[in-house]
CSV table of C-alpha atoms in Angstrom, one decimal:
chain,number,residue,atom,x,y,z
A,1,VAL,CA,205.1,-78.7,51.8
A,2,PHE,CA,206.5,-81.4,54.1
A,3,TYR,CA,207.6,-84.8,53.0
A,4,TYR,CA,208.5,-87.6,55.4
A,5,LEU,CA,210.0,-91.0,54.9
A,6,THR,CA,209.7,-93.9,57.4
A,7,VAL,CA,212.8,-96.1,57.4
A,8,TYR,CA,213.1,-99.5,59.0
A,9,ASN,CA,216.3,-101.1,60.0
A,10,GLU,CA,215.3,-104.6,59.1
A,11,PRO,CA,216.2,-106.2,55.7
A,12,ILE,CA,213.0,-107.2,53.9
A,13,GLN,CA,212.7,-108.8,50.5
A,14,HIS,CA,210.2,-106.7,48.5
A,15,PRO,CA,208.1,-108.5,45.9
A,16,ALA,CA,208.0,-107.5,42.3
A,17,GLU,CA,205.2,-105.1,41.3
A,18,PRO,CA,202.3,-107.3,40.2
A,19,ALA,CA,200.4,-106.9,37.0
A,20,GLY,CA,197.5,-104.5,37.3
A,21,VAL,CA,198.7,-103.1,40.6
A,22,ASP,CA,196.1,-101.0,42.4
A,23,VAL,CA,197.9,-97.6,42.2
A,24,GLU,CA,194.9,-95.7,43.5
A,25,GLY,CA,194.7,-97.9,46.6
A,26,ILE,CA,198.4,-97.5,47.3
A,27,VAL,CA,198.1,-93.8,47.1
A,28,LYS,CA,194.9,-93.5,49.1
A,29,GLY,CA,196.1,-95.8,51.9
A,30,ILE,CA,195.1,-99.4,51.4
A,31,HIS,CA,195.3,-102.1,48.7
A,32,LYS,CA,194.8,-105.9,48.6
A,33,LEU,CA,198.1,-107.7,48.5
A,34,SER,CA,196.9,-111.3,48.4
A,35,ASP,CA,193.7,-113.2,48.2
A,36,GLY,CA,193.3,-116.0,50.7
A,37,PRO,CA,194.6,-119.4,49.5
A,38,GLY,CA,191.8,-121.9,49.8
A,39,GLY,CA,190.1,-122.4,53.1
A,40,ALA,CA,186.4,-122.4,53.9
A,41,VAL,CA,186.1,-119.6,56.4
A,42,PRO,CA,186.9,-116.1,55.2
A,43,ALA,CA,188.8,-113.4,57.1
A,44,GLN,CA,190.7,-110.2,56.4
A,45,ILE,CA,194.2,-109.2,57.7
A,46,MET,CA,195.4,-105.6,57.3
A,47,ALA,CA,199.1,-104.9,57.9
A,48,SER,CA,201.6,-102.0,57.4
A,49,GLY,CA,205.4,-101.7,57.1
A,50,VAL,CA,207.4,-104.6,58.5
A,51,ALA,CA,204.2,-106.3,59.6
A,52,VAL,CA,203.3,-107.3,56.1
A,53,PRO,CA,205.5,-110.4,56.0
A,54,TRP,CA,204.1,-111.5,59.3
A,55,ALA,CA,200.6,-111.1,57.9
A,56,LEU,CA,201.4,-113.2,54.9
A,57,GLU,CA,202.9,-115.9,57.1
A,58,ALA,CA,199.7,-115.8,59.2
A,59,GLN,CA,197.7,-116.2,56.0
A,60,ARG,CA,199.6,-119.4,55.1
A,61,ILE,CA,199.2,-120.8,58.6
A,62,LEU,CA,195.5,-120.1,58.8
A,63,ALA,CA,194.9,-121.9,55.5
A,64,GLU,CA,197.1,-124.9,56.2
A,65,ASP,CA,196.2,-125.5,59.9
A,66,TRP,CA,192.7,-124.0,60.4
A,67,ASN,CA,191.0,-124.0,57.0
A,68,VAL,CA,190.7,-120.2,57.1
A,69,ARG,CA,190.8,-118.2,53.9
A,70,ALA,CA,192.4,-114.9,54.9
A,71,SER,CA,193.1,-112.1,52.5
A,72,VAL,CA,196.0,-109.7,53.2
A,73,TRP,CA,195.7,-106.0,52.7
A,74,SER,CA,198.7,-103.6,52.8
A,75,ALA,CA,197.8,-100.4,54.7
A,76,THR,CA,200.2,-97.9,53.2
A,77,SER,CA,198.8,-95.1,55.4
A,78,TRP,CA,196.5,-95.4,58.3
A,79,ASN,CA,196.7,-91.7,58.7
A,80,GLU,CA,195.6,-90.9,55.1
A,81,LEU,CA,192.7,-93.3,55.4
A,82,ARG,CA,191.5,-91.4,58.5
A,83,ARG,CA,192.0,-88.0,57.0
A,84,GLU,CA,189.8,-88.9,54.0
A,85,ALA,CA,187.2,-90.5,56.2
A,86,VAL,CA,187.0,-87.5,58.5
A,87,ALA,CA,186.7,-85.3,55.4
A,88,CYS,CA,183.7,-87.4,54.2
A,89,GLU,CA,182.0,-87.1,57.6
A,90,GLN,CA,182.6,-83.3,57.7
A,91,HIS,CA,181.1,-83.0,54.2
A,92,ASN,CA,178.1,-85.1,55.3
A,93,LEU,CA,177.6,-83.0,58.4
A,94,LEU,CA,177.6,-79.7,56.6
A,95,HIS,CA,175.7,-80.8,53.4
A,96,PRO,CA,172.9,-83.1,54.5
A,97,GLU,CA,170.9,-82.2,51.4
A,98,GLU,CA,173.7,-83.6,49.1
A,99,GLU,CA,174.6,-87.2,48.4
A,100,GLN,CA,176.3,-88.6,51.5
A,101,LEU,CA,179.9,-89.6,51.0
A,102,VAL,CA,181.3,-93.0,52.0
A,103,PRO,CA,184.9,-93.1,53.2
A,104,TYR,CA,187.4,-94.8,50.9
A,105,VAL,CA,188.4,-97.4,53.4
A,106,THR,CA,184.7,-98.4,53.9
A,107,ARG,CA,184.1,-98.7,50.1
A,108,LYS,CA,187.4,-100.6,49.6
A,109,LEU,CA,186.6,-103.2,52.2
A,110,SER,CA,182.9,-103.5,51.7
A,111,GLY,CA,182.0,-106.9,50.3
A,112,SER,CA,185.0,-108.5,52.0
A,113,GLU,CA,183.8,-111.3,54.2
A,114,GLY,CA,184.8,-112.2,57.7
A,115,PRO,CA,186.4,-110.1,60.6
A,116,PHE,CA,189.2,-107.6,60.1
A,117,VAL,CA,192.4,-107.9,62.1
A,118,ALA,CA,194.9,-105.0,61.7
A,119,VAL,CA,198.6,-105.3,62.7
A,120,SER,CA,201.3,-102.7,63.0
A,121,ASP,CA,204.6,-102.5,64.8
A,122,TRP,CA,203.5,-99.0,66.0
A,123,MET,CA,201.1,-98.6,68.9
A,124,ARG,CA,197.6,-100.0,68.4
A,125,SER,CA,196.2,-96.4,68.4
A,126,VAL,CA,197.6,-96.1,64.9
A,127,PRO,CA,195.4,-98.7,63.2
A,128,ASP,CA,192.7,-97.9,65.7
A,129,GLN,CA,192.3,-94.5,63.9
A,130,ILE,CA,190.1,-96.2,61.2
A,131,ALA,CA,188.1,-98.6,63.4
A,132,ARG,CA,185.0,-96.4,63.1
A,133,TRP,CA,184.9,-96.9,59.3
A,134,ILE,CA,185.6,-100.7,59.1
A,135,PRO,CA,182.5,-102.5,57.7
A,136,GLY,CA,182.7,-105.4,60.2
A,137,PRO,CA,184.2,-106.7,63.4
A,138,TYR,CA,187.7,-105.2,64.0
A,139,GLN,CA,190.6,-106.0,66.2
A,140,SER,CA,194.0,-104.2,66.2
A,141,LEU,CA,197.4,-105.5,67.2
A,142,GLY,CA,200.3,-103.2,68.0
A,143,ALA,CA,203.4,-102.6,70.1
A,144,ASP,CA,202.1,-100.8,73.1
A,145,GLY,CA,204.4,-100.1,76.0
A,146,PHE,CA,207.9,-101.5,76.6
A,147,GLY,CA,209.0,-105.0,75.7
A,148,PHE,CA,211.8,-106.9,77.3
A,149,ALA,CA,213.4,-109.2,74.7
A,150,ASP,CA,216.8,-110.2,73.3
A,151,THR,CA,215.6,-110.7,69.7
A,152,ARG,CA,213.2,-109.1,67.2
A,153,GLY,CA,211.1,-112.3,67.3
A,154,ALA,CA,210.9,-112.3,71.0
A,155,ALA,CA,209.8,-108.7,71.1
A,156,ARG,CA,207.1,-109.3,68.6
A,157,ARG,CA,205.9,-112.3,70.5
A,158,PHE,CA,205.9,-110.2,73.7
A,159,PHE,CA,203.6,-107.7,72.0
A,160,HIS,CA,201.7,-110.4,70.1
A,161,ILE,CA,202.2,-109.0,66.7
A,162,ASP,CA,204.0,-111.9,65.1
A,163,ALA,CA,202.5,-114.3,62.6
A,164,GLN,CA,201.3,-116.8,65.2
A,165,SER,CA,199.7,-114.1,67.3
A,166,ILE,CA,197.9,-112.8,64.2
A,167,VAL,CA,196.6,-116.3,63.7
A,168,VAL,CA,195.2,-116.4,67.2
A,169,ALA,CA,193.6,-112.9,66.8
A,170,VAL,CA,191.9,-114.0,63.6
A,171,LEU,CA,190.6,-117.2,65.2
A,172,THR,CA,189.4,-115.2,68.2
A,173,GLU,CA,187.3,-113.0,66.0
A,174,LEU,CA,186.0,-115.9,64.0
A,175,ALA,CA,185.0,-117.6,67.3
A,176,ARG,CA,183.2,-114.5,68.5
A,177,ALA,CA,181.2,-114.6,65.2
A,178,GLY,CA,180.5,-118.3,65.6
A,179,ARG,CA,182.4,-119.3,62.6
A,180,VAL,CA,184.9,-121.6,64.5
A,181,ASP,CA,184.6,-123.3,67.8
A,182,ARG,CA,186.1,-121.5,70.8
A,183,SER,CA,188.1,-124.7,71.6
A,184,VAL,CA,190.5,-124.0,68.8
A,185,LEU,CA,191.7,-120.8,70.5
A,186,LYS,CA,193.5,-122.7,73.3
A,187,GLN,CA,194.7,-125.3,70.8
A,188,ALA,CA,196.3,-122.5,68.7
A,189,ILE,CA,197.8,-120.7,71.7
A,190,ASP,CA,199.4,-124.0,72.9
A,191,ARG,CA,200.4,-125.2,69.5
A,192,TYR,CA,202.3,-122.0,68.6
A,193,GLN,CA,203.5,-121.4,72.2
A,194,VAL,CA,202.2,-117.8,71.9
A,195,LEU,CA,202.7,-117.2,75.6
A,196,ASP,CA,206.4,-118.1,75.5
A,197,VAL,CA,208.5,-115.3,74.1
A,198,THR,CA,211.6,-117.6,73.9
A,199,ALA,CA,209.7,-119.9,71.5
A,200,ALA,CA,209.5,-117.2,68.8
A,201,HIS,CA,211.7,-117.3,65.7
A,202,PRO,CA,214.6,-114.8,66.4
A,203,GLY,CA,213.8,-112.8,63.2
A,204,ALA,CA,215.8,-111.5,60.3
A,205,ALA,CA,219.4,-110.6,60.8
A,206,GLY,CA,220.7,-107.1,60.0
A,207,GLY,CA,220.3,-103.7,61.6
A,208,ASP,CA,219.7,-103.3,65.3
A,209,ALA,CA,217.5,-105.7,67.2
């Protein structure tokens, strides 16, 4: 038996355990962290690790600036979600006469309106593992390649995984679906200076940048 622990070097304030916490979802790989606060247009944001606070900030911005109601999901294990989904497909392949299994991530997200945007500070290939089983339009954000930046915030802006970049990604998917006008994309990019890494908040202090 092998156990592994992922440790980040950035100080994060962890919220208290909510009442009725979804223990099954946490163990299986994904659980809803926050329903969207108001807004007329629905969307879904999935985040893992240090990306969760950025997703929550994006949720706030989307509601206040763009009338978008984005729910935030915490992906505790992209890998586990894929393993379970692959096991379901293997069962269905070998047992066509039996009831066909539906992957947990598909069942969990079914009924959730709007596009799905996944964000991780790992490479995009990590959240891309589950793209096949997402019940709707899906876009992933991640830190691919090498970034040149002097602060955490600048690095995240370079890779477009910070809160403002998540906002633009959600609006992009909504525009593709015809839920918002495409003109808002340029407005958002200019408003949040998404193309300027020096405009990003430097990020939390502590650990190594």
